[in-house]
mmCIF file of C-alpha atoms in Angstrom:
data_model
loop_
_atom_site.group_PDB
_atom_site.id
_atom_site.type_symbol
_atom_site.label_atom_id
_atom_site.label_comp_id
_atom_site.label_asym_id
_atom_site.label_seq_id
_atom_site.Cartn_x
_atom_site.Cartn_y
_atom_site.Cartn_z
ATOM 1 C CA MET S 44 -2.180 27.579 -9.986
ATOM 2 C CA ASN S 45 1.021 29.236 -8.850
ATOM 3 C CA GLY S 46 2.447 30.474 -12.130
ATOM 4 C CA PRO S 47 4.432 27.668 -13.805
ATOM 5 C CA LEU S 48 6.782 28.120 -16.708
ATOM 6 C CA ALA S 49 5.198 28.628 -20.089
ATOM 7 C CA PRO S 50 4.678 25.417 -22.068
ATOM 8 C CA PRO S 51 7.638 24.269 -24.135
ATOM 9 C CA LEU S 52 8.097 25.901 -27.513
ATOM 10 C CA PRO S 53 5.721 24.328 -30.029
ATOM 11 C CA GLY S 54 7.276 21.819 -32.345
ATOM 12 C CA PRO S 55 6.303 18.952 -34.594
ATOM 13 C CA GLU S 56 6.387 16.546 -31.645
ATOM 14 C CA ARG S 57 3.398 18.412 -30.147
ATOM 15 C CA SER S 58 1.426 18.557 -33.374
ATOM 16 C CA GLY S 59 -2.168 17.551 -32.721
ATOM 17 C CA GLN S 60 -1.620 17.121 -28.951
ATOM 18 C CA GLY S 61 -3.770 18.862 -26.392
ATOM 19 C CA PRO S 62 -2.443 20.458 -23.211
ATOM 20 C CA GLY S 63 -3.322 17.524 -20.935
ATOM 21 C CA PRO S 64 -5.700 17.477 -17.950
ATOM 22 C CA LEU S 65 -3.003 18.688 -15.524
ATOM 23 C CA SER S 66 -1.920 21.609 -17.694
ATOM 24 C CA GLY S 67 -0.989 24.553 -15.467
ATOM 25 C CA VAL S 68 0.182 22.392 -12.545
ATOM 26 C CA LEU S 69 3.844 22.961 -11.683
ATOM 27 C CA VAL S 70 5.668 20.074 -10.013
ATOM 28 C CA ALA S 71 9.032 20.583 -8.309
ATOM 29 C CA ASP S 72 10.558 17.120 -8.473
ATOM 30 C CA PHE S 73 13.375 16.574 -5.971
ATOM 31 C CA SER S 74 13.067 12.780 -6.188
ATOM 32 C CA ARG S 75 15.412 10.292 -7.773
ATOM 33 C CA VAL S 76 15.703 6.621 -8.731
ATOM 34 C CA LEU S 77 12.245 5.108 -9.278
ATOM 35 C CA ALA S 78 9.182 5.634 -7.021
ATOM 36 C CA GLY S 79 9.227 9.442 -7.119
ATOM 37 C CA PRO S 80 10.309 9.829 -10.757
ATOM 38 C CA TYR S 81 7.658 7.317 -11.841
ATOM 39 C CA ALA S 82 4.971 9.312 -10.019
ATOM 40 C CA THR S 83 6.109 12.613 -11.501
ATOM 41 C CA MET S 84 6.355 11.165 -15.015
ATOM 42 C CA LEU S 85 2.745 10.023 -14.769
ATOM 43 C CA LEU S 86 1.804 13.592 -13.810
ATOM 44 C CA ALA S 87 3.947 14.996 -16.625
ATOM 45 C CA ASP S 88 2.257 12.717 -19.152
ATOM 46 C CA LEU S 89 -1.019 14.315 -18.109
ATOM 47 C CA GLY S 90 0.255 17.824 -18.797
ATOM 48 C CA ALA S 91 1.905 18.890 -15.531
ATOM 49 C CA ASP S 92 5.090 20.966 -15.927
ATOM 50 C CA VAL S 93 7.691 18.943 -14.041
ATOM 51 C CA ILE S 94 11.056 20.486 -13.170
ATOM 52 C CA LYS S 95 13.494 17.786 -12.095
ATOM 53 C CA VAL S 96 16.096 19.037 -9.626
ATOM 54 C CA GLU S 97 19.305 16.993 -9.811
ATOM 55 C CA ARG S 98 22.757 16.895 -8.253
ATOM 56 C CA PRO S 99 25.358 18.805 -10.258
ATOM 57 C CA GLY S 100 27.803 16.545 -12.070
ATOM 58 C CA THR S 101 26.075 13.200 -11.600
ATOM 59 C CA GLY S 102 22.347 13.841 -11.517
ATOM 60 C CA ASP S 103 19.834 11.127 -10.731
ATOM 61 C CA ASP S 104 21.503 7.867 -9.661
ATOM 62 C CA THR S 105 19.791 5.969 -12.461
ATOM 63 C CA ARG S 106 21.659 7.954 -15.125
ATOM 64 C CA ALA S 107 24.525 5.560 -14.383
ATOM 65 C CA TRP S 108 22.480 2.386 -13.850
ATOM 66 C CA GLY S 109 23.504 0.332 -16.863
ATOM 67 C CA PRO S 110 23.904 -1.612 -19.009
ATOM 68 C CA PRO S 111 21.791 -1.521 -21.033
ATOM 69 C CA PHE S 112 22.354 1.915 -22.529
ATOM 70 C CA ALA S 113 20.525 3.655 -25.364
ATOM 71 C CA PRO S 114 22.531 4.500 -28.524
ATOM 72 C CA ASP S 115 23.260 7.978 -27.124
ATOM 73 C CA GLY S 116 24.847 6.445 -24.008
ATOM 74 C CA THR S 117 21.956 7.135 -21.606
ATOM 75 C CA ALA S 118 20.988 4.350 -19.214
ATOM 76 C CA THR S 119 17.639 2.910 -20.267
ATOM 77 C CA TYR S 120 16.679 2.713 -16.582
ATOM 78 C CA PHE S 121 16.717 6.518 -16.391
ATOM 79 C CA LEU S 122 14.833 6.787 -19.674
ATOM 80 C CA SER S 123 11.992 4.644 -18.320
ATOM 81 C CA VAL S 124 10.670 7.203 -15.813
ATOM 82 C CA ASN S 125 11.823 10.687 -16.808
ATOM 83 C CA ARG S 126 10.193 11.823 -20.050
ATOM 84 C CA ASN S 127 8.306 15.137 -20.316
ATOM 85 C CA LYS S 128 10.502 16.773 -17.658
ATOM 86 C CA ARG S 129 12.939 19.686 -17.486
ATOM 87 C CA SER S 130 16.266 19.143 -15.731
ATOM 88 C CA VAL S 131 18.059 21.712 -13.608
ATOM 89 C CA ALA S 132 21.200 20.954 -11.584
ATOM 90 C CA LEU S 133 21.200 22.618 -8.160
ATOM 91 C CA ASP S 134 23.552 22.105 -5.229
ATOM 92 C CA LEU S 135 21.079 22.308 -2.351
ATOM 93 C CA HIS S 136 23.940 22.841 0.122
ATOM 94 C CA ALA S 137 25.071 25.996 -1.698
ATOM 95 C CA PRO S 138 23.206 29.137 -0.540
ATOM 96 C CA ASP S 139 22.521 30.538 -4.008
ATOM 97 C CA ASP S 140 21.215 27.255 -5.380
ATOM 98 C CA ALA S 141 19.216 26.601 -2.214
ATOM 99 C CA ALA S 142 17.583 30.005 -2.679
ATOM 100 C CA LEU S 143 16.641 29.056 -6.238
ATOM 101 C CA ALA S 144 15.194 25.780 -4.975
ATOM 102 C CA GLY S 145 13.199 27.689 -2.389
ATOM 103 C CA GLU S 146 11.827 29.994 -5.084
ATOM 104 C CA LEU S 147 10.860 26.982 -7.185
ATOM 105 C CA ILE S 148 8.943 25.558 -4.240
ATOM 106 C CA ARG S 149 7.280 28.919 -3.637
ATOM 107 C CA ARG S 150 5.940 28.874 -7.185
ATOM 108 C CA ALA S 151 5.069 25.180 -7.339
ATOM 109 C CA ASP S 152 1.743 23.458 -6.911
ATOM 110 C CA VAL S 153 3.386 20.179 -5.923
ATOM 111 C CA VAL S 154 6.722 19.155 -4.400
ATOM 112 C CA VAL S 155 7.828 15.530 -4.554
ATOM 113 C CA GLU S 156 10.897 14.370 -2.617
ATOM 114 C CA ASN S 157 12.320 11.089 -1.376
ATOM 115 C CA PHE S 158 15.273 12.190 0.745
ATOM 116 C CA LEU S 159 15.822 10.568 4.117
ATOM 117 C CA PRO S 160 13.323 12.136 6.546
ATOM 118 C CA GLY S 161 14.613 15.411 7.960
ATOM 119 C CA THR S 162 16.903 16.197 5.020
ATOM 120 C CA MET S 163 14.612 18.772 3.431
ATOM 121 C CA ASP S 164 14.061 20.405 6.837
ATOM 122 C CA ARG S 165 17.818 20.745 7.367
ATOM 123 C CA LEU S 166 18.089 22.378 3.950
ATOM 124 C CA GLY S 167 15.340 24.854 4.864
ATOM 125 C CA LEU S 168 13.059 23.308 2.228
ATOM 126 C CA GLY S 169 10.850 21.123 4.414
ATOM 127 C CA ALA S 170 7.083 20.900 4.240
ATOM 128 C CA ALA S 171 6.389 23.281 7.126
ATOM 129 C CA ALA S 172 8.650 26.060 5.841
ATOM 130 C CA SER S 173 7.544 25.542 2.256
ATOM 131 C CA ARG S 174 3.859 25.698 3.065
ATOM 132 C CA ALA S 175 4.395 28.803 5.171
ATOM 133 C CA ALA S 176 5.634 30.506 2.004
ATOM 134 C CA ASN S 177 3.153 28.723 -0.259
ATOM 135 C CA PRO S 178 -0.023 27.771 1.655
ATOM 136 C CA GLY S 179 -1.546 25.952 -1.309
ATOM 137 C CA LEU S 180 1.424 23.642 -1.772
ATOM 138 C CA VAL S 181 0.977 19.870 -1.899
ATOM 139 C CA HIS S 182 4.188 18.417 -0.450
ATOM 140 C CA CYS S 183 4.612 14.685 -1.105
ATOM 141 C CA SER S 184 7.280 12.833 0.871
ATOM 142 C CA ILE S 185 8.213 9.313 -0.199
ATOM 143 C CA THR S 186 10.154 7.245 2.335
ATOM 144 C CA GLY S 187 11.218 3.669 2.756
ATOM 145 C CA PHE S 188 9.845 3.105 6.219
ATOM 146 C CA GLY S 189 8.189 6.324 7.407
ATOM 147 C CA ASP S 190 9.537 9.269 9.356
ATOM 148 C CA GLY S 191 9.374 7.666 12.813
ATOM 149 C CA PRO S 192 11.593 4.858 14.151
ATOM 150 C CA GLY S 193 12.291 3.671 10.591
ATOM 151 C CA ALA S 194 13.402 7.066 9.317
ATOM 152 C CA ALA S 195 17.070 6.118 9.023
ATOM 153 C CA LEU S 196 16.441 2.913 7.082
ATOM 154 C CA PRO S 197 17.387 3.198 3.396
ATOM 155 C CA GLY S 198 14.464 2.920 1.016
ATOM 156 C CA TYR S 199 15.671 0.356 -1.501
ATOM 157 C CA ASP S 200 13.139 -1.820 -3.292
ATOM 158 C CA LEU S 201 15.001 -5.075 -2.666
ATOM 159 C CA LEU S 202 15.153 -4.333 1.060
ATOM 160 C CA ALA S 203 11.436 -3.526 1.113
ATOM 161 C CA GLN S 204 10.635 -6.765 -0.719
ATOM 162 C CA ALA S 205 12.664 -8.685 1.864
ATOM 163 C CA VAL S 206 11.458 -7.169 5.128
ATOM 164 C CA GLY S 207 7.971 -6.394 3.793
ATOM 165 C CA GLY S 208 7.037 -10.016 3.152
ATOM 166 C CA LEU S 209 6.969 -10.092 -0.650
ATOM 167 C CA MET S 210 10.001 -12.370 -1.012
ATOM 168 C CA SER S 211 8.485 -14.828 1.480
ATOM 169 C CA VAL S 212 5.561 -15.485 -0.874
ATOM 170 C CA THR S 213 7.553 -15.372 -4.132
ATOM 171 C CA GLY S 214 9.510 -18.212 -5.701
ATOM 172 C CA GLU S 215 9.676 -21.880 -4.821
ATOM 173 C CA PRO S 216 9.129 -23.060 -1.230
ATOM 174 C CA GLY S 217 12.259 -22.504 0.817
ATOM 175 C CA SER S 218 13.838 -20.186 -1.771
ATOM 176 C CA PRO S 219 12.761 -16.560 -1.122
ATOM 177 C CA THR S 220 12.837 -14.703 -4.431
ATOM 178 C CA LYS S 221 12.494 -11.076 -5.399
ATOM 179 C CA ALA S 222 10.058 -9.988 -8.069
ATOM 180 C CA GLY S 223 11.654 -9.487 -11.474
ATOM 181 C CA VAL S 224 11.001 -5.731 -11.401
ATOM 182 C CA ALA S 225 11.164 -3.136 -8.603
ATOM 183 C CA VAL S 226 7.465 -3.622 -8.029
ATOM 184 C CA VAL S 227 7.408 -1.966 -4.576
ATOM 185 C CA ASP S 228 8.797 1.253 -6.029
ATOM 186 C CA VAL S 229 6.213 1.123 -8.811
ATOM 187 C CA ILE S 230 3.313 0.551 -6.399
ATOM 188 C CA THR S 231 4.595 3.371 -4.183
ATOM 189 C CA GLY S 232 4.884 5.704 -7.166
ATOM 190 C CA LEU S 233 1.302 4.930 -8.143
ATOM 191 C CA HIS S 234 0.127 5.605 -4.590
ATOM 192 C CA ALA S 235 2.062 8.875 -4.542
ATOM 193 C CA ALA S 236 0.494 10.060 -7.804
ATOM 194 C CA PHE S 237 -2.952 9.055 -6.574
ATOM 195 C CA GLY S 238 -2.431 10.926 -3.299
ATOM 196 C CA ILE S 239 -1.156 14.032 -5.079
ATOM 197 C CA LEU S 240 -4.233 14.175 -7.296
ATOM 198 C CA ALA S 241 -6.536 13.826 -4.275
ATOM 199 C CA ALA S 242 -4.643 16.584 -2.434
ATOM 200 C CA LEU S 243 -4.841 18.851 -5.488
ATOM 201 C CA ARG S 244 -8.588 18.277 -5.614
ATOM 202 C CA HIS S 245 -8.808 19.363 -1.979
ATOM 203 C CA ARG S 246 -6.556 22.362 -2.643
ATOM 204 C CA ASP S 247 -8.648 23.457 -5.607
ATOM 205 C CA SER S 248 -11.806 23.236 -3.486
ATOM 206 C CA THR S 249 -10.471 24.946 -0.353
ATOM 207 C CA GLY S 250 -7.227 26.697 -1.270
ATOM 208 C CA GLU S 251 -5.512 24.630 1.393
ATOM 209 C CA GLY S 252 -2.377 22.619 0.650
ATOM 210 C CA GLN S 253 -1.119 19.744 2.744
ATOM 211 C CA ARG S 254 1.734 17.335 3.302
ATOM 212 C CA ILE S 255 1.140 13.780 2.185
ATOM 213 C CA SER S 256 3.473 10.873 2.811
ATOM 214 C CA VAL S 257 3.779 7.365 1.446
ATOM 215 C CA SER S 258 6.257 4.643 2.338
ATOM 216 C CA LEU S 259 7.517 1.591 0.528
ATOM 217 C CA LEU S 260 6.503 -0.668 3.413
ATOM 218 C CA THR S 261 2.890 0.489 3.738
ATOM 219 C CA SER S 262 2.505 0.494 -0.045
ATOM 220 C CA LEU S 263 3.744 -3.082 -0.189
ATOM 221 C CA LEU S 264 1.489 -4.242 2.644
ATOM 222 C CA SER S 265 -1.464 -2.751 0.782
ATOM 223 C CA GLY S 266 -0.239 -4.306 -2.463
ATOM 224 C CA LEU S 267 0.025 -7.765 -0.891
ATOM 225 C CA VAL S 268 -3.795 -7.656 -0.795
ATOM 226 C CA ASN S 269 -5.045 -11.224 -0.196
ATOM 227 C CA HIS S 270 -1.828 -12.248 1.589
ATOM 228 C CA THR S 271 -2.076 -9.402 4.083
ATOM 229 C CA SER S 272 -5.792 -10.097 4.497
ATOM 230 C CA ALA S 273 -5.119 -13.806 5.064
ATOM 231 C CA HIS S 274 -2.989 -12.990 8.078
ATOM 232 C CA LEU S 275 -5.134 -10.176 9.481
ATOM 233 C CA GLY S 276 -8.429 -11.995 8.933
ATOM 234 C CA ALA S 277 -7.538 -15.629 9.527
ATOM 235 C CA GLY S 278 -4.167 -15.670 11.269
ATOM 236 C CA THR S 279 -2.592 -17.432 8.305
ATOM 237 C CA VAL S 280 1.061 -16.808 7.484
ATOM 238 C CA PRO S 281 1.281 -17.101 3.668
ATOM 239 C CA ARG S 282 4.208 -19.007 2.209
ATOM 240 C CA ALA S 283 5.821 -19.239 -1.205
ATOM 241 C CA MET S 284 4.124 -21.716 -3.517
ATOM 242 C CA GLY S 285 6.082 -21.239 -6.720
ATOM 243 C CA ASN S 286 3.674 -20.553 -9.552
ATOM 244 C CA ARG S 287 0.640 -21.826 -7.679
ATOM 245 C CA HIS S 288 -2.087 -19.814 -5.968
ATOM 246 C CA PRO S 289 -2.985 -20.406 -2.323
ATOM 247 C CA SER S 290 -6.740 -20.098 -2.915
ATOM 248 C CA ILE S 291 -7.427 -21.127 -6.539
ATOM 249 C CA ALA S 292 -6.787 -24.288 -8.578
ATOM 250 C CA PRO S 293 -5.890 -24.829 -11.343
ATOM 251 C CA TYR S 294 -4.136 -21.457 -11.413
ATOM 252 C CA GLU S 295 -0.515 -22.140 -12.285
ATOM 253 C CA VAL S 296 2.089 -23.039 -14.912
ATOM 254 C CA PHE S 297 1.846 -26.299 -16.832
ATOM 255 C CA ASP S 298 4.279 -27.942 -19.252
ATOM 256 C CA THR S 299 3.175 -28.698 -22.798
ATOM 257 C CA ALA S 300 4.890 -30.547 -25.620
ATOM 258 C CA ASP S 301 7.139 -27.562 -26.359
ATOM 259 C CA ARG S 302 7.087 -24.896 -23.618
ATOM 260 C CA PRO S 303 5.270 -23.885 -20.440
ATOM 261 C CA MET S 304 1.915 -22.117 -20.418
ATOM 262 C CA VAL S 305 -0.378 -20.664 -17.786
ATOM 263 C CA ILE S 306 -3.916 -21.798 -17.061
ATOM 264 C CA ALA S 307 -5.973 -19.634 -14.697
ATOM 265 C CA ALA S 308 -9.364 -21.256 -14.178
ATOM 266 C CA GLY S 309 -10.832 -18.980 -11.520
ATOM 267 C CA ASN S 310 -14.299 -20.484 -11.168
ATOM 268 C CA ASP S 311 -16.253 -23.725 -11.638
ATOM 269 C CA ARG S 312 -17.586 -22.724 -15.067
ATOM 270 C CA GLN S 313 -14.080 -22.136 -16.397
ATOM 271 C CA PHE S 314 -12.905 -25.411 -14.880
ATOM 272 C CA HIS S 315 -15.704 -27.327 -16.576
ATOM 273 C CA SER S 316 -14.826 -25.650 -19.894
ATOM 274 C CA LEU S 317 -11.172 -26.577 -19.367
ATOM 275 C CA CYS S 318 -12.000 -30.224 -18.761
ATOM 276 C CA THR S 319 -14.269 -30.396 -21.805
ATOM 277 C CA ALA S 320 -11.716 -28.723 -24.105
ATOM 278 C CA LEU S 321 -8.977 -31.102 -22.911
ATOM 279 C CA GLY S 322 -11.181 -34.175 -23.378
ATOM 280 C CA LEU S 323 -11.182 -34.745 -19.606
ATOM 281 C CA ALA S 324 -14.863 -34.163 -18.878
ATOM 282 C CA HIS S 325 -14.807 -36.846 -16.205
ATOM 283 C CA LEU S 326 -12.622 -34.647 -14.003
ATOM 284 C CA ALA S 327 -15.398 -32.066 -13.657
ATOM 285 C CA ALA S 328 -17.638 -34.780 -12.219
ATOM 286 C CA ASP S 329 -14.993 -36.070 -9.798
ATOM 287 C CA ALA S 330 -15.880 -35.122 -6.216
ATOM 288 C CA ARG S 331 -12.241 -34.207 -5.574
ATOM 289 C CA PHE S 332 -12.480 -31.449 -8.170
ATOM 290 C CA ALA S 333 -16.158 -30.455 -8.094
ATOM 291 C CA THR S 334 -15.570 -27.139 -6.302
ATOM 292 C CA ASN S 335 -12.667 -24.734 -6.053
ATOM 293 C CA GLU S 336 -12.184 -25.593 -2.375
ATOM 294 C CA ALA S 337 -11.989 -29.271 -3.273
ATOM 295 C CA ARG S 338 -9.580 -28.593 -6.129
ATOM 296 C CA VAL S 339 -7.279 -26.633 -3.817
ATOM 297 C CA ALA S 340 -7.310 -29.539 -1.363
ATOM 298 C CA HIS S 341 -6.435 -32.008 -4.131
ATOM 299 C CA ARG S 342 -4.266 -29.783 -6.311
ATOM 300 C CA GLU S 343 -1.468 -32.346 -6.703
ATOM 301 C CA ALA S 344 -3.768 -35.018 -8.110
ATOM 302 C CA LEU S 345 -5.433 -32.482 -10.397
ATOM 303 C CA ALA S 346 -2.105 -31.142 -11.676
ATOM 304 C CA ALA S 347 -0.938 -34.663 -12.521
ATOM 305 C CA GLU S 348 -4.046 -35.251 -14.646
ATOM 306 C CA LEU S 349 -3.690 -31.948 -16.466
ATOM 307 C CA ASP S 350 0.079 -32.303 -17.001
ATOM 308 C CA ALA S 351 -0.351 -35.675 -18.669
ATOM 309 C CA ARG S 352 -2.917 -34.328 -21.118
ATOM 310 C CA LEU S 353 -1.175 -31.016 -21.868
ATOM 311 C CA ALA S 354 2.075 -32.825 -22.709
ATOM 312 C CA THR S 355 0.413 -34.286 -25.812
ATOM 313 C CA ALA S 356 0.318 -31.006 -27.811
ATOM 314 C CA THR S 357 2.116 -27.676 -28.112
ATOM 315 C CA SER S 358 1.349 -24.526 -26.150
ATOM 316 C CA GLU S 359 0.159 -22.828 -29.334
ATOM 317 C CA ILE S 360 -2.424 -25.540 -29.977
ATOM 318 C CA TRP S 361 -3.650 -25.566 -26.392
ATOM 319 C CA THR S 362 -3.750 -21.771 -26.137
ATOM 320 C CA ALA S 363 -5.957 -21.538 -29.214
ATOM 321 C CA LYS S 364 -8.223 -24.384 -28.123
ATOM 322 C CA LEU S 365 -8.650 -23.246 -24.523
ATOM 323 C CA THR S 366 -9.063 -19.589 -25.408
ATOM 324 C CA ALA S 367 -11.845 -20.522 -27.803
ATOM 325 C CA ALA S 368 -13.495 -22.377 -24.921
ATOM 326 C CA GLY S 369 -13.310 -19.300 -22.669
ATOM 327 C CA VAL S 370 -10.533 -20.582 -20.438
ATOM 328 C CA PRO S 371 -7.982 -17.940 -19.328
ATOM 329 C CA CYS S 372 -4.610 -19.179 -20.554
ATOM 330 C CA GLY S 373 -1.515 -18.199 -22.455
ATOM 331 C CA PRO S 374 2.181 -18.830 -23.077
ATOM 332 C CA ILE S 375 4.907 -17.352 -20.894
ATOM 333 C CA ASN S 376 6.220 -14.514 -23.029
ATOM 334 C CA ASP S 377 9.444 -12.615 -22.629
ATOM 335 C CA VAL S 378 9.259 -8.800 -22.714
ATOM 336 C CA ALA S 379 9.604 -8.770 -26.487
ATOM 337 C CA GLY S 380 6.713 -11.191 -26.756
ATOM 338 C CA ALA S 381 4.609 -9.136 -24.370
ATOM 339 C CA LEU S 382 5.158 -5.987 -26.441
ATOM 340 C CA GLY S 383 4.286 -7.940 -29.551
ATOM 341 C CA LEU S 384 1.054 -9.116 -27.942
ATOM 342 C CA ALA S 385 0.115 -5.561 -26.984
ATOM 343 C CA GLU S 386 0.724 -4.494 -30.571
ATOM 344 C CA ALA S 387 -1.370 -7.362 -31.940
ATOM 345 C CA LEU S 388 -4.181 -6.376 -29.576
ATOM 346 C CA LYS S 389 -3.906 -2.738 -30.715
ATOM 347 C CA LEU S 390 -3.401 -1.485 -27.153
ATOM 348 C CA GLU S 391 -1.071 1.355 -28.209
ATOM 349 C CA ALA S 392 1.371 0.394 -25.467
ATOM 350 C CA VAL S 393 4.383 2.005 -27.167
ATOM 351 C CA VAL S 394 4.873 5.670 -28.002
ATOM 352 C CA GLU S 395 7.682 7.403 -29.877
ATOM 353 C CA VAL S 396 9.008 10.569 -28.250
ATOM 354 C CA GLU S 397 11.638 12.530 -30.173
ATOM 355 C CA GLY S 398 12.658 9.394 -32.019
ATOM 356 C CA MET S 399 12.788 7.289 -28.838
ATOM 357 C CA ARG S 400 10.410 4.352 -28.361
ATOM 358 C CA GLN S 401 8.972 4.167 -24.852
ATOM 359 C CA SER S 402 6.230 2.472 -22.878
ATOM 360 C CA ALA S 403 3.117 4.651 -23.209
ATOM 361 C CA HIS S 404 1.120 6.139 -20.359
ATOM 362 C CA PRO S 405 -1.181 3.269 -19.310
ATOM 363 C CA VAL S 406 -4.425 5.239 -18.888
ATOM 364 C CA ARG S 407 -6.536 6.138 -21.915
ATOM 365 C CA PHE S 408 -8.587 9.327 -21.644
ATOM 366 C CA GLU S 409 -11.446 9.968 -24.037
ATOM 367 C CA ARG S 410 -11.141 13.764 -23.959
ATOM 368 C CA THR S 411 -7.810 14.617 -22.329
ATOM 369 C CA PRO S 412 -5.228 12.100 -23.528
ATOM 370 C CA ALA S 413 -1.670 11.875 -22.285
ATOM 371 C CA VAL S 414 0.812 14.167 -24.008
ATOM 372 C CA TYR S 415 4.364 13.389 -25.083
ATOM 373 C CA TRP S 416 6.447 16.480 -25.746
ATOM 374 C CA ALA S 417 9.976 15.650 -24.651
ATOM 375 C CA ALA S 418 12.288 12.688 -24.279
ATOM 376 C CA PRO S 419 14.000 12.292 -20.891
ATOM 377 C CA PRO S 420 16.301 15.293 -20.459
ATOM 378 C CA ARG S 421 20.055 15.399 -20.333
ATOM 379 C CA LEU S 422 21.410 16.640 -17.012
ATOM 380 C CA ASP S 423 20.816 20.380 -16.554
ATOM 381 C CA THR S 424 19.584 20.756 -20.119
ATOM 382 C CA ASP S 425 17.042 23.352 -18.949
ATOM 383 C CA GLY S 426 19.268 24.798 -16.250
ATOM 384 C CA GLU S 427 19.871 28.203 -17.803
ATOM 385 C CA THR S 428 16.198 28.787 -18.559
ATOM 386 C CA VAL S 429 14.986 27.633 -15.159
ATOM 387 C CA ARG S 430 17.648 29.492 -13.161
ATOM 388 C CA GLU S 431 16.951 32.718 -15.040
ATOM 389 C CA TRP S 432 13.209 32.349 -14.445
ATOM 390 C CA LEU S 433 13.671 31.639 -10.738
ATOM 391 C CA GLY S 434 16.373 34.246 -10.265
ATOM 392 C CA LYS S 435 14.084 37.024 -11.410
ATOM 393 C CA GLY S 436 11.677 36.076 -8.662
ATOM 394 C CA ILE S 437 14.430 36.287 -6.041
ATOM 395 C CA ALA S 438 16.046 39.511 -7.231
ATOM 396 C CA GLY S 439 12.890 41.208 -8.419
ATOM 397 C CA PRO S 440 12.366 43.106 -11.694
ATOM 398 C CA GLY S 441 15.463 44.500 -13.347
ATOM 399 C CA ARG S 442 17.832 41.723 -12.276
#
């Protein structure tokens, strides 16, 4: 490791918490908005010391992305991806602050940035210069569309969903629709964190750092999984099908007597169980529905049969009955309902950090659990401490 800051002062919020599996890893986080901050928060949850470098005055764009706002006036968007971090405001165009940023990079194990390609180089903080000063550095660049011909294209999730094909397979036919969350940013952040961990493993084995890069477009194409494979392997151009699945039936939304529910019968056994539980055993013996391929070919006729039966009772009754029969199904919850389900299932999906309720780190570790030591920071809240620490490295002892 390259000598990160000491851990935060112990307090009651750290009582009983271990250091985390990435304790001792220093991350210089120059990213903003979502993909990069999500990746660095995942690392911070696992014990990495993340120093978030922000613009003076305004900070990360998402500090102003509201409503909604928390009671203290902070945008909840910002709160979603920035816990367990320190904030320092540096003007990277000002020589003194740029020197401090350079010293931070020299000490870091990991740099994460999502500027337009070439920006860090122009600031003298690019991967080549940084690794010359710090050969073990893992430098992660997140872009919208790579650093070649697409370098100038802005990396916004909505744009990536549009040009990357996701909107063409989402929503009702003829009505391209974005996903309800910035899913491309999230997938890219996950890929970035995964790549950083692999590069750290290589660095720890060889002492050699490296530059890694991930783009919204390539992350989305990977995340489209069966749709991308359908085109590459069979020449098919997938299209939007609403809530239906191109390769499985019944795998969609159905109306009941009170509200919609989902049924996802992914194999013949589940389909037979569905038919029996609904009192429609004859459908399982119908040649039109005997196999998944046949059901896909006759999905309209099958849906009509199921709709008529499901309309005779409520979603609660059908969910209980079908679940007992081993059929994947459930109501369409809102976010509040989803959190309530996680609580009922004892998944520990919510954590309280300094009095603030947040979505917990999603991975459960038997021996090295995630740690939660700080709520998302106010802008430059750690600026004095970080600048003093870095400044001593620039000026030498006795500054």
